[in-house]
């Protein structure tokens, strides 16, 4: 069963999912701490290049099925125009200012 975005526990993660699903690149970038990093399936990627390719230019969308670790770990169905839909895991590191300093994703 899908968890409504408004019911996600962690405010930064909730805003991240909302920005992805509304294709709000500016809002998405505002959630990131300076120097934020990310990895996909264990491989480090250039964050700006990856989000443009995997989220914004390909109309990415997240439907969260489960959350854990205070809302900082998600199991979700992710889809975009490039890859279709897949079951994914997401984990987030949120700094003391409430901004995301790192996220990791990959197939679940």
Tab-separated table of C-alpha atoms in Angstrom:
chain	number	residue	atom	x	y	z
A	1	UNK	CA	0.000	0.000	0.000
A	2	UNK	CA	1.347	3.399	-0.941
A	3	UNK	CA	2.152	5.930	1.788
A	4	UNK	CA	0.864	9.394	0.922
A	5	UNK	CA	3.725	11.873	0.573
A	6	UNK	CA	2.144	14.145	3.195
A	7	UNK	CA	2.374	11.271	5.716
A	8	UNK	CA	6.106	10.625	5.349
A	9	UNK	CA	7.811	11.044	8.730
A	10	UNK	CA	10.968	12.992	7.927
A	11	UNK	CA	10.345	16.581	6.717
A	12	UNK	CA	13.391	16.673	4.415
A	13	UNK	CA	12.531	13.312	2.832
A	14	UNK	CA	8.884	14.348	2.485
A	15	UNK	CA	9.991	17.525	0.660
A	16	UNK	CA	12.396	15.479	-1.527
A	17	UNK	CA	9.594	13.135	-2.664
A	18	UNK	CA	7.254	16.071	-3.256
A	19	UNK	CA	9.890	17.891	-5.361
A	20	UNK	CA	10.563	14.762	-7.443
A	21	UNK	CA	6.875	14.104	-8.051
A	22	UNK	CA	6.133	17.743	-8.938
A	23	UNK	CA	9.222	17.992	-11.191
A	24	UNK	CA	10.387	20.935	-9.090
A	25	UNK	CA	14.128	21.053	-9.802
A	26	UNK	CA	14.619	24.387	-8.018
A	27	UNK	CA	12.797	23.159	-4.911
A	28	UNK	CA	14.748	19.895	-5.046
A	29	UNK	CA	18.102	21.687	-5.159
A	30	UNK	CA	17.079	23.903	-2.222
A	31	UNK	CA	16.725	20.752	-0.074
A	32	UNK	CA	20.349	19.746	-0.592
A	33	UNK	CA	23.184	20.723	1.704
A	34	UNK	CA	26.238	22.321	0.060
A	35	UNK	CA	28.437	19.584	-1.370
A	36	UNK	CA	25.695	16.953	-1.207
A	37	UNK	CA	26.586	13.560	-2.694
A	38	UNK	CA	24.706	10.548	-3.994
A	39	UNK	CA	25.141	6.965	-5.136
A	40	UNK	CA	23.041	4.694	-7.370
A	41	UNK	CA	23.394	0.915	-6.961
A	42	UNK	CA	26.579	1.508	-4.964
A	43	UNK	CA	28.287	3.694	-7.593
A	44	UNK	CA	29.031	7.352	-6.880
A	45	UNK	CA	27.571	9.778	-9.426
A	46	UNK	CA	27.778	13.483	-10.145
A	47	UNK	CA	24.633	14.629	-8.380
A	48	UNK	CA	23.590	17.401	-10.805
A	49	UNK	CA	24.086	15.189	-13.854
A	50	UNK	CA	22.286	12.214	-12.276
A	51	UNK	CA	19.201	14.152	-11.138
A	52	UNK	CA	18.835	15.778	-14.539
A	53	UNK	CA	19.079	12.422	-16.328
A	54	UNK	CA	17.213	10.158	-13.888
A	55	UNK	CA	14.614	12.549	-12.430
A	56	UNK	CA	13.960	15.809	-14.220
A	57	UNK	CA	14.500	15.209	-17.949
A	58	UNK	CA	12.868	11.756	-17.687
A	59	UNK	CA	9.835	12.717	-15.533
A	60	UNK	CA	10.750	10.687	-12.456
A	61	UNK	CA	8.036	9.737	-9.968
A	62	UNK	CA	8.196	8.041	-6.548
A	63	UNK	CA	5.448	6.031	-4.887
A	64	UNK	CA	6.568	5.113	-1.371
A	65	UNK	CA	5.515	1.681	-0.100
A	66	UNK	CA	7.406	1.620	3.202
A	67	UNK	CA	9.593	3.810	5.387
A	68	UNK	CA	11.990	2.988	8.216
A	69	UNK	CA	14.783	4.608	10.247
A	70	UNK	CA	12.584	7.555	11.210
A	71	UNK	CA	11.522	8.076	7.600
A	72	UNK	CA	15.072	8.275	6.244
A	73	UNK	CA	14.925	4.909	4.477
A	74	UNK	CA	12.275	4.249	1.851
A	75	UNK	CA	11.114	1.342	-0.259
A	76	UNK	CA	9.400	2.795	-3.286
A	77	UNK	CA	8.252	2.166	-6.820
A	78	UNK	CA	10.206	4.575	-8.975
A	79	UNK	CA	9.402	5.229	-12.587
A	80	UNK	CA	10.739	7.457	-15.310
A	81	UNK	CA	10.505	7.687	-19.085
A	82	UNK	CA	13.906	5.994	-19.528
A	83	UNK	CA	13.624	2.863	-17.376
A	84	UNK	CA	9.903	2.402	-16.725
A	85	UNK	CA	8.965	1.314	-13.193
A	86	UNK	CA	11.180	-0.517	-10.723
A	87	UNK	CA	11.214	-1.298	-7.038
A	88	UNK	CA	13.865	0.849	-5.381
A	89	UNK	CA	15.358	1.608	-2.002
A	90	UNK	CA	16.381	5.099	-0.911
A	91	UNK	CA	18.360	6.185	2.144
A	92	UNK	CA	18.997	9.750	3.221
A	93	UNK	CA	21.497	11.536	5.440
A	94	UNK	CA	20.025	14.769	6.762
A	95	UNK	CA	22.308	17.367	8.371
A	96	UNK	CA	21.575	19.392	11.506
A	97	UNK	CA	20.060	22.159	9.362
A	98	UNK	CA	17.472	19.737	7.982
A	99	UNK	CA	19.061	19.570	4.528
A	100	UNK	CA	19.965	16.382	2.697
A	101	UNK	CA	23.730	15.905	2.575
A	102	UNK	CA	23.627	12.487	0.903
A	103	UNK	CA	21.191	10.067	-0.628
A	104	UNK	CA	21.686	6.571	-1.919
A	105	UNK	CA	19.315	4.694	-4.178
A	106	UNK	CA	19.241	1.431	-6.056
A	107	UNK	CA	17.081	-1.474	-7.019
A	108	UNK	CA	15.453	-3.257	-4.098
